[in-house]
Coordinates of C-alpha atoms in Angstrom, one line a residue:
M248 CA 8.1 37.2 14.2
T249 CA 9.5 34.1 15.8
T250 CA 8.2 31.7 18.6
Q251 CA 9.6 29.0 20.8
R252 CA 8.4 25.5 21.2
Q253 CA 8.9 23.2 24.0
H254 CA 7.1 19.9 24.9
H255 CA 7.1 19.5 28.8
M256 CA 7.6 16.0 30.1
P257 CA 7.6 14.4 33.5
F258 CA 11.1 12.8 32.9
G259 CA 14.5 13.7 31.6
A260 CA 16.4 16.9 31.8
E261 CA 14.5 20.1 31.5
P262 CA 16.0 23.6 31.7
R263 CA 13.9 25.9 34.0
N264 CA 13.2 29.7 33.7
D265 CA 15.2 30.3 36.8
G266 CA 18.4 29.0 35.2
Q267 CA 18.4 25.5 36.9
V268 CA 17.9 22.1 35.2
R269 CA 15.4 19.5 36.6
F270 CA 16.5 15.9 36.3
R271 CA 14.1 13.1 36.7
L272 CA 14.3 9.3 36.1
W273 CA 11.8 6.5 36.4
A274 CA 13.9 3.8 38.0
P275 CA 11.6 1.4 40.1
A276 CA 14.2 -1.3 40.4
A277 CA 17.0 1.1 41.7
E278 CA 17.7 1.9 45.3
Q279 CA 19.8 4.9 44.6
V280 CA 20.4 7.1 41.6
D281 CA 22.8 9.9 41.0
V282 CA 23.2 12.3 38.1
C283 CA 26.8 12.9 37.2
L284 CA 27.5 16.1 35.3
R285 CA 30.3 17.3 33.1
S286 CA 30.3 20.8 31.7
D287 CA 32.3 22.3 28.8
R288 CA 30.9 19.7 26.3
G289 CA 32.2 16.9 28.6
K290 CA 35.8 18.1 29.2
G291 CA 35.3 19.3 32.8
E292 CA 35.3 17.4 36.0
T293 CA 32.6 15.0 36.8
L294 CA 30.3 16.0 39.6
C295 CA 27.7 13.5 40.9
L296 CA 24.7 14.6 42.7
R297 CA 22.4 12.4 44.7
M298 CA 18.8 12.3 43.4
Q299 CA 15.9 12.2 45.8
P300 CA 13.7 9.3 45.8
E301 CA 10.1 10.0 45.0
P302 CA 6.7 7.8 45.2
G303 CA 6.2 5.3 42.4
G304 CA 9.9 4.5 41.6
W305 CA 10.9 8.1 40.7
F306 CA 14.1 9.9 41.4
G307 CA 14.6 13.6 40.8
I308 CA 16.8 16.7 41.5
T309 CA 16.8 20.3 40.5
S310 CA 20.3 21.9 40.2
G311 CA 21.9 25.2 39.3
V312 CA 25.2 23.5 38.5
A313 CA 24.0 22.1 35.1
G314 CA 22.9 24.2 32.1
S315 CA 22.3 24.0 28.5
G316 CA 25.2 22.0 26.9
T317 CA 26.0 20.1 30.1
Y318 CA 26.8 16.4 29.6
Y319 CA 25.2 13.9 32.1
V320 CA 24.7 10.4 32.9
F321 CA 22.7 8.5 35.5
R322 CA 24.5 6.4 37.9
I323 CA 22.4 3.4 39.2
D324 CA 23.2 2.0 42.8
S325 CA 26.6 3.6 42.7
D326 CA 27.5 1.2 39.8
I327 CA 26.5 1.3 36.2
K328 CA 26.3 4.7 34.4
V329 CA 23.5 5.0 31.8
P330 CA 22.3 7.7 29.4
D331 CA 19.0 9.4 29.9
P332 CA 16.3 7.2 28.2
V333 CA 14.7 10.5 27.2
S334 CA 17.9 12.4 26.3
R335 CA 17.2 15.2 23.7
Y336 CA 20.7 14.5 22.3
Q337 CA 23.4 11.9 22.5
P338 CA 26.6 13.6 21.1
R339 CA 28.7 10.4 21.6
D340 CA 26.2 7.8 20.4
V341 CA 23.9 5.5 22.5
H342 CA 26.5 4.5 25.1
G343 CA 27.8 7.9 25.8
P344 CA 26.7 10.8 28.0
S345 CA 23.5 12.8 27.3
E346 CA 23.5 16.5 26.7
V347 CA 21.2 19.1 28.3
I348 CA 19.4 20.8 25.4
D349 CA 17.4 24.0 25.9
P350 CA 14.4 23.6 23.3
E351 CA 13.6 27.3 23.7
A352 CA 17.0 28.3 22.4
W353 CA 15.8 27.8 18.8
H354 CA 13.3 30.5 17.7
W355 CA 11.0 29.2 15.0
R356 CA 10.1 31.4 12.1
D357 CA 7.3 29.3 10.6
T358 CA 4.8 30.9 12.9
D359 CA 2.0 31.0 10.1
W360 CA 2.4 27.2 9.3
R361 CA -0.7 25.3 10.1
G362 CA 0.0 22.3 7.9
R363 CA -1.8 21.0 4.9
P364 CA -5.0 18.8 4.6
W365 CA -4.4 15.1 4.3
E366 CA -6.0 14.9 0.9
E367 CA -3.1 17.0 -0.4
A368 CA -0.4 14.5 0.7
V369 CA 2.1 13.2 -1.9
I370 CA 4.6 11.6 0.3
Y371 CA 8.3 11.2 -0.4
E372 CA 10.0 8.6 1.8
L373 CA 13.8 9.0 2.4
H374 CA 16.6 7.7 4.5
V375 CA 18.5 10.8 5.8
G376 CA 22.0 8.9 5.6
C377 CA 21.5 7.7 2.1
F378 CA 19.6 10.5 0.5
S379 CA 22.7 12.8 0.0
E380 CA 26.3 12.5 -0.1
T381 CA 26.7 14.3 3.2
G382 CA 24.1 12.0 4.7
D383 CA 22.7 14.5 7.2
F384 CA 19.8 16.8 7.8
A385 CA 21.7 19.6 5.9
G386 CA 21.9 17.3 2.8
V387 CA 18.2 16.7 2.8
Q388 CA 17.5 20.5 3.1
E389 CA 19.6 21.2 0.0
K390 CA 17.2 19.0 -2.1
L391 CA 13.9 20.5 -0.9
D392 CA 13.5 22.9 -3.9
E393 CA 13.7 19.9 -6.3
L394 CA 11.1 17.8 -4.2
A395 CA 8.7 20.8 -4.3
E396 CA 9.2 21.2 -7.9
L397 CA 8.5 17.4 -8.4
G398 CA 5.1 17.9 -6.9
V399 CA 5.7 16.3 -3.6
T400 CA 3.9 17.8 -0.6
A401 CA 5.4 15.9 2.2
I402 CA 8.7 14.3 3.1
E403 CA 8.8 11.2 5.4
L404 CA 12.0 10.6 7.2
M405 CA 12.8 7.0 8.2
P406 CA 13.6 6.8 11.9
V407 CA 16.1 9.4 13.2
A408 CA 16.1 8.4 16.8
D409 CA 19.6 7.6 18.0
F410 CA 20.8 4.1 17.0
P411 CA 24.1 2.4 17.7
G412 CA 27.1 3.1 15.2
E413 CA 27.3 5.2 12.2
R414 CA 24.8 3.7 10.0
N415 CA 21.3 2.0 10.4
W416 CA 18.0 1.9 8.7
G417 CA 16.8 3.6 12.0
Y418 CA 14.6 0.7 13.4
D419 CA 17.2 -0.2 16.1
G420 CA 16.9 3.1 17.8
T421 CA 17.4 3.0 21.6
C422 CA 17.3 6.8 22.6
L423 CA 13.9 7.6 21.1
F424 CA 13.9 11.3 21.8
A425 CA 17.3 12.1 20.4
P426 CA 18.1 12.8 16.7
D427 CA 21.0 10.7 15.7
S428 CA 24.3 12.7 16.1
R429 CA 25.4 11.2 12.6
Y430 CA 22.7 13.3 11.0
G431 CA 23.2 16.5 12.9
R432 CA 22.3 18.3 16.1
P433 CA 18.6 18.9 17.2
E434 CA 18.8 22.5 15.8
E435 CA 19.8 21.2 12.4
L436 CA 16.7 19.0 12.3
K437 CA 14.6 21.9 13.2
A438 CA 16.3 24.0 10.5
L439 CA 15.2 21.2 8.0
V440 CA 11.6 21.2 9.2
E441 CA 11.5 25.0 9.0
A442 CA 12.9 25.0 5.5
A443 CA 10.4 22.4 4.4
H444 CA 7.5 24.4 5.8
A445 CA 8.8 27.5 3.8
R446 CA 8.4 25.5 0.6
G447 CA 4.9 24.2 1.6
L448 CA 6.2 20.8 2.4
M449 CA 5.0 18.8 5.3
V450 CA 7.4 16.7 7.3
F451 CA 6.5 13.3 8.7
L452 CA 8.8 11.0 10.9
D453 CA 8.7 7.3 11.1
V454 CA 8.7 6.2 14.8
V455 CA 9.2 2.7 16.3
Y456 CA 7.1 1.9 19.4
N457 CA 7.2 -1.9 19.2
H458 CA 10.7 -2.6 20.3
F459 CA 14.1 -1.2 21.1
G460 CA 17.3 -1.9 19.1
P461 CA 19.5 -4.8 20.3
E462 CA 22.3 -2.5 21.5
G463 CA 22.4 0.5 23.7
N464 CA 19.1 0.2 25.7
Y465 CA 19.7 0.1 29.5
L466 CA 16.1 0.2 30.7
A467 CA 16.1 -3.3 31.9
V468 CA 18.9 -2.5 34.3
Y469 CA 16.8 -0.1 36.4
A470 CA 13.3 -0.5 35.0
P471 CA 12.6 -4.0 34.0
Q472 CA 8.9 -3.3 34.3
F473 CA 9.3 -1.6 31.0
F474 CA 9.1 -5.1 29.3
S475 CA 6.8 -7.9 29.4
E476 CA 7.6 -11.7 29.3
R477 CA 3.9 -12.5 28.8
H478 CA 4.2 -11.4 25.1
D479 CA 6.7 -12.3 22.4
T480 CA 7.9 -10.2 19.5
P481 CA 10.4 -10.9 16.7
W482 CA 12.9 -8.8 18.7
G483 CA 12.5 -10.4 22.1
A484 CA 10.6 -9.4 25.1
A485 CA 7.6 -7.2 24.2
I486 CA 7.0 -3.6 25.5
N487 CA 4.8 -3.6 28.6
F488 CA 1.7 -1.7 27.4
D489 CA -0.9 -3.7 29.4
G490 CA 0.7 -5.3 32.5
E491 CA 1.4 -4.0 36.1
Q492 CA 3.2 -0.5 36.1
S493 CA 2.5 -0.1 32.5
H494 CA 1.2 3.5 33.0
W495 CA 4.6 5.2 32.7
V496 CA 5.5 2.9 29.8
R497 CA 2.6 4.3 27.9
Q498 CA 3.4 7.8 29.0
F499 CA 6.9 7.3 27.7
Y500 CA 5.6 6.7 24.1
I501 CA 2.8 9.1 24.3
H502 CA 5.2 12.0 25.2
N503 CA 7.4 10.8 22.5
A504 CA 4.8 11.4 19.9
L505 CA 3.8 14.7 21.3
Y506 CA 7.4 15.7 21.7
W507 CA 8.2 15.1 18.0
L508 CA 5.0 16.9 16.8
E509 CA 5.2 19.8 19.2
E510 CA 9.0 20.6 19.9
Y511 CA 10.0 19.8 16.3
H512 CA 6.7 21.1 14.7
L513 CA 6.4 17.9 12.6
D514 CA 3.3 17.4 10.6
G515 CA 2.7 13.7 11.4
L516 CA 4.1 10.4 12.4
R517 CA 4.1 7.0 10.9
L518 CA 4.0 4.2 13.5
D519 CA 6.1 1.2 12.4
A520 CA 4.7 -2.3 12.6
V521 CA 2.0 -1.8 15.2
H522 CA 0.9 -5.3 14.7
A523 CA 3.9 -6.3 16.9
I524 CA 2.4 -4.2 19.8
V525 CA 0.5 -6.6 22.0
D526 CA -1.9 -4.8 24.4
H527 CA -5.2 -6.3 25.8
S528 CA -6.2 -3.2 27.8
T529 CA -9.1 -0.9 27.1
P530 CA -8.5 1.5 25.6
D531 CA -5.5 -0.1 24.0
F532 CA -2.3 2.0 23.6
L533 CA -2.9 2.8 20.0
S534 CA -6.3 4.3 20.6
E535 CA -5.2 6.2 23.7
L536 CA -2.2 7.6 21.9
A537 CA -4.3 8.8 18.9
Q538 CA -7.0 10.3 21.2
I539 CA -4.4 12.3 23.2
V540 CA -2.7 13.6 20.0
R541 CA -6.1 14.7 18.6
R542 CA -7.1 16.5 21.7
H543 CA -3.7 18.1 22.2
F544 CA -3.7 19.7 18.7
A545 CA -7.5 19.9 18.2
D546 CA -8.2 22.4 15.3
R547 CA -4.9 24.5 15.9
R548 CA -3.2 22.7 12.9
H549 CA -3.2 19.6 10.7
V550 CA -1.5 16.7 12.3
H551 CA -1.6 13.3 10.6
L552 CA -0.9 9.9 12.1
M553 CA -0.1 6.8 9.8
L554 CA 0.1 3.1 10.6
E555 CA 2.0 0.1 9.3
N556 CA -0.3 -2.7 10.4
D557 CA -0.1 -6.1 9.0
H558 CA -3.4 -7.0 10.8
N559 CA -5.4 -4.7 8.4
A560 CA -7.3 -3.5 11.4
A561 CA -9.8 -1.1 9.9
H562 CA -11.2 0.0 13.4
Y563 CA -8.2 2.4 13.8
L564 CA -9.2 4.2 10.7
P565 CA -12.8 5.5 11.1
R566 CA -14.1 8.9 10.3
D567 CA -16.6 11.2 11.9
A568 CA -19.6 12.8 10.3
T569 CA -17.4 15.4 8.7
M570 CA -15.1 12.7 7.3
R571 CA -12.3 13.7 9.7
P572 CA -10.2 10.8 11.2
I573 CA -11.2 9.8 14.6
F574 CA -7.9 7.9 15.5
Y575 CA -5.5 7.3 12.6
T576 CA -5.4 9.2 9.3
A577 CA -4.3 6.4 7.0
Q578 CA -2.5 3.0 6.9
W579 CA 0.3 2.0 4.5
D580 CA -1.5 -0.5 2.1
D581 CA 0.9 -3.3 1.7
D582 CA -1.9 -5.4 0.0
L583 CA -2.0 -2.8 -2.9
H584 CA 1.7 -3.2 -3.3
H585 CA 1.8 -6.9 -3.2
A586 CA -0.9 -7.4 -5.8
L587 CA 0.7 -4.8 -8.0
H588 CA 4.1 -6.4 -7.6
V589 CA 2.8 -9.8 -8.5
L590 CA 1.3 -8.5 -11.6
L591 CA 4.6 -6.7 -12.6
T592 CA 7.0 -9.5 -11.7
S593 CA 5.1 -12.8 -11.5
E594 CA 6.8 -13.4 -8.1
S595 CA 4.9 -15.8 -5.7
Q596 CA 7.3 -16.5 -3.0
G597 CA 7.0 -15.4 0.6
Y598 CA 3.9 -13.1 1.3
Y599 CA 3.4 -12.7 -2.4
Q600 CA 1.8 -16.2 -2.5
D601 CA -1.3 -14.7 -1.0
Y602 CA -1.8 -12.6 -4.1
A603 CA -0.5 -14.9 -6.8
D604 CA -3.9 -16.7 -7.6
A605 CA -5.8 -13.6 -8.5
P606 CA -3.6 -10.5 -8.4
T607 CA -6.0 -8.5 -10.6
R608 CA -8.9 -9.1 -8.2
H609 CA -6.8 -8.3 -5.2
L610 CA -5.6 -5.0 -6.9
G611 CA -9.1 -4.1 -7.8
R612 CA -10.4 -4.7 -4.2
C613 CA -7.5 -2.6 -2.8
L614 CA -8.2 0.4 -5.1
A615 CA -11.9 0.4 -4.4
E616 CA -12.1 -0.8 -0.9
G617 CA -8.6 -0.4 0.7
F618 CA -7.7 -3.9 1.9
A619 CA -7.5 -6.9 -0.3
W620 CA -7.6 -9.2 2.8
Q621 CA -10.7 -8.3 4.9
G622 CA -11.2 -11.5 7.2
E623 CA -10.3 -14.3 4.7
R624 CA -7.9 -17.1 5.6
S625 CA -4.3 -16.4 4.4
T626 CA -2.2 -19.2 3.0
Y627 CA 1.0 -17.4 4.0
R628 CA -0.2 -17.3 7.6
N629 CA -1.1 -20.9 7.9
G630 CA -4.7 -20.5 7.3
Q631 CA -5.3 -17.8 9.9
T632 CA -7.8 -15.1 9.1
R633 CA -6.4 -11.6 8.3
G634 CA -8.0 -8.2 8.2
E635 CA -11.3 -6.4 8.8
S636 CA -13.9 -4.9 6.4
S637 CA -12.7 -1.7 4.9
A638 CA -15.2 -1.0 2.1
H639 CA -16.8 1.7 4.2
L640 CA -13.6 3.8 4.5
P641 CA -12.6 6.5 2.0
P642 CA -9.7 5.8 -0.3
T643 CA -7.8 8.6 1.4
A644 CA -7.6 6.3 4.4
F645 CA -4.8 4.4 2.6
V646 CA -1.3 5.1 1.4
G647 CA -0.3 3.5 -1.9
F648 CA 3.1 2.8 -3.2
L649 CA 5.0 1.0 -5.8
Q650 CA 8.2 1.0 -3.7
N651 CA 9.2 1.8 -0.2
H652 CA 12.1 1.0 2.1
D653 CA 10.7 -2.4 3.2
Q654 CA 9.6 -3.7 -0.2
V655 CA 13.0 -2.8 -1.7
G656 CA 15.4 -3.2 1.3
N657 CA 13.9 -6.4 2.6
R658 CA 14.8 -8.2 -0.7
A659 CA 18.1 -10.1 -0.6
F660 CA 19.8 -7.8 -2.9
G661 CA 17.7 -4.7 -2.4
E662 CA 16.6 -4.6 -6.1
R663 CA 14.4 -1.8 -7.1
I664 CA 11.4 -2.3 -9.4
H665 CA 13.1 -0.9 -12.5
V666 CA 15.5 -3.9 -12.2
L667 CA 12.7 -6.4 -11.9
C668 CA 10.5 -5.7 -14.8
S669 CA 10.0 -3.7 -18.1
D670 CA 9.8 0.1 -18.4
D671 CA 6.4 -0.3 -19.9
A672 CA 5.2 -2.2 -16.8
V673 CA 6.6 0.4 -14.4
R674 CA 5.0 3.2 -16.4
A675 CA 1.7 1.6 -16.2
A676 CA 2.0 1.0 -12.5
L677 CA 3.0 4.7 -11.8
T678 CA 0.3 6.0 -13.9
L679 CA -2.2 3.8 -12.0
L680 CA -0.9 4.9 -8.6
L681 CA -0.2 8.5 -8.9
L682 CA -3.8 9.4 -10.1
S683 CA -5.7 7.0 -7.8
P684 CA -7.5 8.6 -4.8
A685 CA -5.3 6.9 -2.2
S686 CA -2.5 9.1 -1.0
P687 CA 0.7 8.1 -3.0
L688 CA 4.1 7.5 -1.6
L689 CA 7.5 7.7 -3.5
F690 CA 10.7 6.2 -2.3
M691 CA 13.7 8.3 -2.7
G692 CA 15.2 8.1 -6.3
Q693 CA 12.2 6.6 -7.7
E694 CA 11.2 9.8 -9.5
W695 CA 14.2 9.4 -11.7
G696 CA 14.1 5.7 -12.2
C697 CA 16.9 4.9 -9.8
R698 CA 18.3 1.5 -10.3
Q699 CA 20.6 1.4 -7.4
P700 CA 19.8 -1.1 -4.7
F701 CA 18.6 -0.2 -1.2
V702 CA 20.1 -3.0 1.1
Y703 CA 19.6 -3.6 4.7
F704 CA 22.7 -2.3 6.7
C705 CA 23.7 -1.7 10.3
D706 CA 26.8 -0.9 12.4
F707 CA 26.6 -3.0 15.7
S708 CA 29.4 -4.3 17.8
E709 CA 31.5 -7.2 16.1
D710 CA 29.7 -10.1 18.1
L711 CA 26.3 -8.7 17.3
T712 CA 27.1 -8.0 13.7
E713 CA 28.1 -11.6 13.1
K714 CA 24.8 -12.8 14.5
V715 CA 22.9 -10.3 12.4
V716 CA 24.6 -11.3 9.2
A717 CA 23.9 -15.1 10.0
G718 CA 20.3 -14.2 10.7
R719 CA 19.8 -12.1 7.6
R720 CA 21.1 -14.9 5.3
Q721 CA 19.0 -17.5 7.2
E722 CA 15.9 -15.5 6.5
F723 CA 16.2 -16.5 2.8
A724 CA 17.1 -20.1 3.4
D725 CA 13.5 -21.4 2.3
F726 CA 13.6 -19.6 -1.1
P727 CA 14.8 -22.0 -3.8
Q728 CA 17.4 -19.6 -5.2
F729 CA 19.0 -19.5 -1.6
R730 CA 18.9 -23.0 -0.4
D731 CA 22.6 -23.5 -1.4
P732 CA 24.9 -22.0 1.4
A733 CA 27.1 -20.6 -1.3
A734 CA 24.1 -18.7 -2.8
R735 CA 23.2 -17.2 0.6
A736 CA 26.8 -16.1 1.1
R737 CA 26.4 -13.8 -1.9
I738 CA 23.7 -11.9 0.1
P739 CA 25.3 -8.4 1.1
D740 CA 26.9 -8.3 4.5
P741 CA 24.7 -5.7 6.6
G742 CA 27.7 -4.8 8.7
A743 CA 30.0 -3.8 5.7
R744 CA 30.4 -0.1 5.0
Q745 CA 30.3 -0.9 1.3
T746 CA 26.7 -2.3 1.8
F747 CA 25.7 1.1 3.1
R748 CA 27.6 3.0 0.5
S749 CA 26.0 1.1 -2.4
S750 CA 22.6 2.5 -1.0
V751 CA 23.6 6.1 -1.1
L752 CA 21.8 7.9 -4.0
D753 CA 24.0 8.7 -7.0
W754 CA 22.4 12.1 -7.7
P755 CA 24.7 12.8 -10.9
A756 CA 23.0 9.7 -12.5
S757 CA 19.7 11.3 -12.2
Y758 CA 20.7 13.9 -14.8
S759 CA 21.1 11.5 -17.5
R760 CA 18.5 11.7 -20.5
A761 CA 16.9 8.3 -19.6
Q762 CA 16.4 9.4 -15.9
R763 CA 15.0 12.8 -16.9
V764 CA 12.2 10.9 -18.8
W765 CA 11.1 9.4 -15.5
L766 CA 11.3 12.6 -13.6
E767 CA 9.1 14.4 -16.3
L768 CA 6.6 11.4 -16.0
H769 CA 6.2 11.9 -12.3
R770 CA 6.1 15.7 -12.6
S771 CA 3.3 15.5 -15.2
L772 CA 1.3 12.9 -13.4
L773 CA 1.6 14.7 -10.0
A774 CA 0.5 18.1 -11.8
I775 CA -2.7 16.3 -12.9
R776 CA -3.2 15.0 -9.5
Q777 CA -3.0 18.3 -8.0
R778 CA -5.2 20.0 -10.6
E779 CA -8.0 17.3 -11.0
V780 CA -8.0 14.7 -8.3
I781 CA -7.0 16.5 -5.0
P782 CA -9.7 19.1 -5.1
R783 CA -12.3 16.3 -5.3
L784 CA -11.1 14.3 -2.3
S785 CA -12.1 16.4 0.8
G786 CA -15.0 16.7 3.1
S787 CA -17.5 14.3 1.7
S788 CA -19.0 11.0 2.7
K789 CA -19.6 10.1 -0.9
L790 CA -16.0 9.0 -1.5
H791 CA -16.2 5.3 -2.4
G792 CA -15.4 2.9 -5.2
H793 CA -16.2 -0.3 -6.9
Y794 CA -14.2 -2.5 -9.4
R795 CA -14.8 -5.2 -12.0
R796 CA -12.3 -7.5 -13.5
L797 CA -12.4 -7.5 -17.4
A798 CA -9.8 -10.0 -18.1
K799 CA -6.9 -12.0 -16.4
C800 CA -4.9 -8.8 -16.0
A801 CA -7.4 -6.1 -16.8
L802 CA -9.8 -4.2 -14.7
T803 CA -12.0 -1.1 -14.4
V804 CA -12.6 1.0 -11.2
R805 CA -14.9 3.7 -10.6
W806 CA -14.9 6.1 -7.8
S807 CA -17.7 8.6 -6.7
L808 CA -15.8 11.8 -5.6
A809 CA -16.8 14.8 -3.4
D810 CA -18.2 17.2 -6.1
D811 CA -20.5 14.5 -7.8
A812 CA -17.6 13.8 -10.2
E813 CA -16.7 10.1 -11.1
L814 CA -13.1 9.1 -11.6
I815 CA -12.8 5.9 -13.8
L816 CA -9.8 3.8 -14.3
L817 CA -9.4 1.4 -17.3
A818 CA -6.2 -0.8 -17.0
N819 CA -4.5 -3.7 -18.5
M820 CA -1.6 -4.7 -16.2
G821 CA -0.5 -7.6 -18.4
E822 CA 1.8 -8.5 -21.3
D823 CA -1.1 -9.5 -23.7
A824 CA -3.7 -7.1 -25.4
V825 CA -7.3 -7.3 -24.2
H826 CA -10.0 -7.1 -26.8
G827 CA -13.6 -5.9 -27.0
I828 CA -13.6 -3.5 -24.2
D829 CA -16.3 -0.8 -24.1
R830 CA -14.8 2.6 -23.3
P831 CA -16.5 5.1 -20.8
V832 CA -18.2 8.0 -22.5
S833 CA -16.4 10.4 -20.1
P834 CA -13.6 12.7 -21.1
L835 CA -10.2 11.3 -21.1
L836 CA -8.0 12.5 -18.2
H837 CA -4.7 10.8 -19.1
T838 CA -3.4 7.7 -20.7
T839 CA -0.2 5.8 -21.3
H840 CA -1.3 5.0 -24.8
P841 CA -2.8 8.0 -26.6
A842 CA -3.0 6.2 -29.9
A843 CA -5.4 3.6 -28.6
T844 CA -8.0 5.9 -27.0
A845 CA -10.5 5.3 -29.9
S846 CA -9.9 1.5 -29.9
R847 CA -11.9 -1.2 -28.1
D848 CA -8.4 -2.9 -27.5
L849 CA -6.4 -2.4 -24.3
P850 CA -2.7 -2.7 -25.3
P851 CA -0.3 -4.4 -22.9
W852 CA 0.6 -2.4 -19.9
S853 CA -1.9 0.3 -20.7
V854 CA -3.7 2.6 -18.2
F855 CA -6.6 5.1 -19.2
W856 CA -8.1 7.6 -16.7
Y857 CA -11.4 9.3 -17.3
L858 CA -13.0 12.0 -15.3
H859 CA -16.7 12.7 -15.5
T860 CA -17.9 15.9 -14.0
P861 CA -21.4 17.3 -13.5
D862 CA -20.6 19.9 -16.5
S863 CA -18.7 17.6 -18.7

C-alpha cells in the first residue's frame, strides 16, 4: 500500500490535476513579472509568459506549456531573472533555474508510520556532506542500520536547504524549500526518510528562519518588504516578522515548516537560533508557527518541534494537563553543555566565563531544573539578565549533549572533546548524559570516539570568501592564544576544499579496537536507557528533580519519575577523589567504577546511577 503527499502552498510552482502548472510569486515591488520556461531539463528554447497582476503584490499564471521537470525562472520588470524563492529543487545551484517538481510522483510506502513519542528520542545529529564519503542522502541511508543498532531513535540533519556552492554547514541557505542538489534530488531525500522509518528511526531537520545566506537570495529585488531595517541581526537586516506587510513573510516560513513535515513526512524540526528573530507582535511568530503545526497534525502522528534559543525563554516550552507540549517540545540546553565542558576542560574564555565560577552548581541546576541561567545577570553579556524560570518544566523539555556542530565547529580548530580531555573524563560525562532524563543528542562520530575535527567551511564567490576568512579569524582576536596575527593565520581557511575534507568522517578508523570500546559504551548505556529510563518518562506531571552539591566537583541529583520511581545520580566530575559520601540504599543501575560501589569514596571521574522503584 502506498500514498502520495503534497503540501499545497499559495506561492511557487504547483502541478495541477488537469496537467497544467500554476505559477505564483509575491513581488510587491515589481511592476511586471514573467515566468520563463525551458523544457527538456533546461536544454530547450526559452518561452516567457506574462504573469497576471493580482491584489496584494501577487503575480500568477496557470499554463499547460509547463510540466514536471520543466526549468523556469521569474523575470522581474523585463530585466533581472531570479529563481523561485519557494522552488522545490535547484538543479544548478542557487543562481540557476528552478525545476517544477510533482510531489505526488513519489509514492510513499511508510503509510503505517505515526512517529515515536518524544520521551523515546535519542538524537544523532549529522551533516549530510560530511557523514559519508559520498556526502549525499544515499550515503546517510547506507548507515541507518548501524545507527539503529547503536540505540539511536532519531537522526537530525543539519540544514539541507539549497546553499551556494558545493559545501556549506547549511546555515547559509537561500532556497529554503529545495534540498541542495549536492546531496541529491527531492526523491532521494524522501527515500532516506522512508528508509529511516522502516527501521523505527525518526528524522528531524534543522531549519533556519532568522536570516538568509549572504549569496543567492534575490528577495530584496522584488520584495524588499521581506526585510526590516528596524531590527538588526548578526547577518544584516532582520526578517520582517512584525512590520507592515509581514503577513506573507510569516506565511512563507509557516508553509516552509508544514512543507517539510508534510511533503517529506519528517518527524520534527529544530529551529536554529530563534533568539535572533525579533518580533514584537501578538502572537509572536514562534508562537503562531507552533500553534499552526499542532493544529495541522493534531493527533494524527507525533510531530516534535525543537528550539535553539540563547534567551532561555521557558514560556515556549509549557505542557498541558496531560504533559503534552503546547508550543515547542524541547530546547537544546547549551547551559548543560557549557557547565559540563568547563568541568572537563577548565576552559573559561568566551561564554564559558559564565560557568567557570561554579560549574558543578550550574550542572546540577541544569540536570534538575533545565536552565542554569533563569533570570540572573550574565557577565559574558555585560551584566544583562538572561533566562526565565524553568524548574516547573519536566526534564524532557530539554536536549542534552556533550558535542554538537556548534560546540565543536565554532572552535578555531574544530577540536572534539576527546582531544581536549582524558578518556576517563569523557566516559564520566557520557555516562551522566545518556542516562539522564533529558533527551540525549550525539554528534556524528561521537559514538566511536572520533578525534577528527569538525571545522567551519563554506564555498562562496571569491570576494565573499575573502571576507568570510577575515571575519572568521577576527572572531578569535580577543582570545589570548590568537592575539598574534600569525596565530590567527593558522586557523583553517573556511573556503579551502581541504578544510571541508578534514571534516568528512573517516569510517575505517571506527573499526579500530580503541574505537570499538567507545561504541560498545554508547550501545550499553543506550540499552539501559531504553530498558529502565524511557518507560518512566511519559504522561506524568510528577517528573521533576532537585540537586545538591557535595564537593567542588561532586553532586547528587534525584528525579521523581512517572511510576513513582526515583532516579538518583551520584557523580564526581573532577580529578580528585571525594571522601565520606553516603550512598543511596536504592539498587545500583550502572556505574563507571564497579569496584567502588561499597565505598564512601567517589573516585575521580566517577558516576553512579541508582534506581528506586516501588517494588525494589
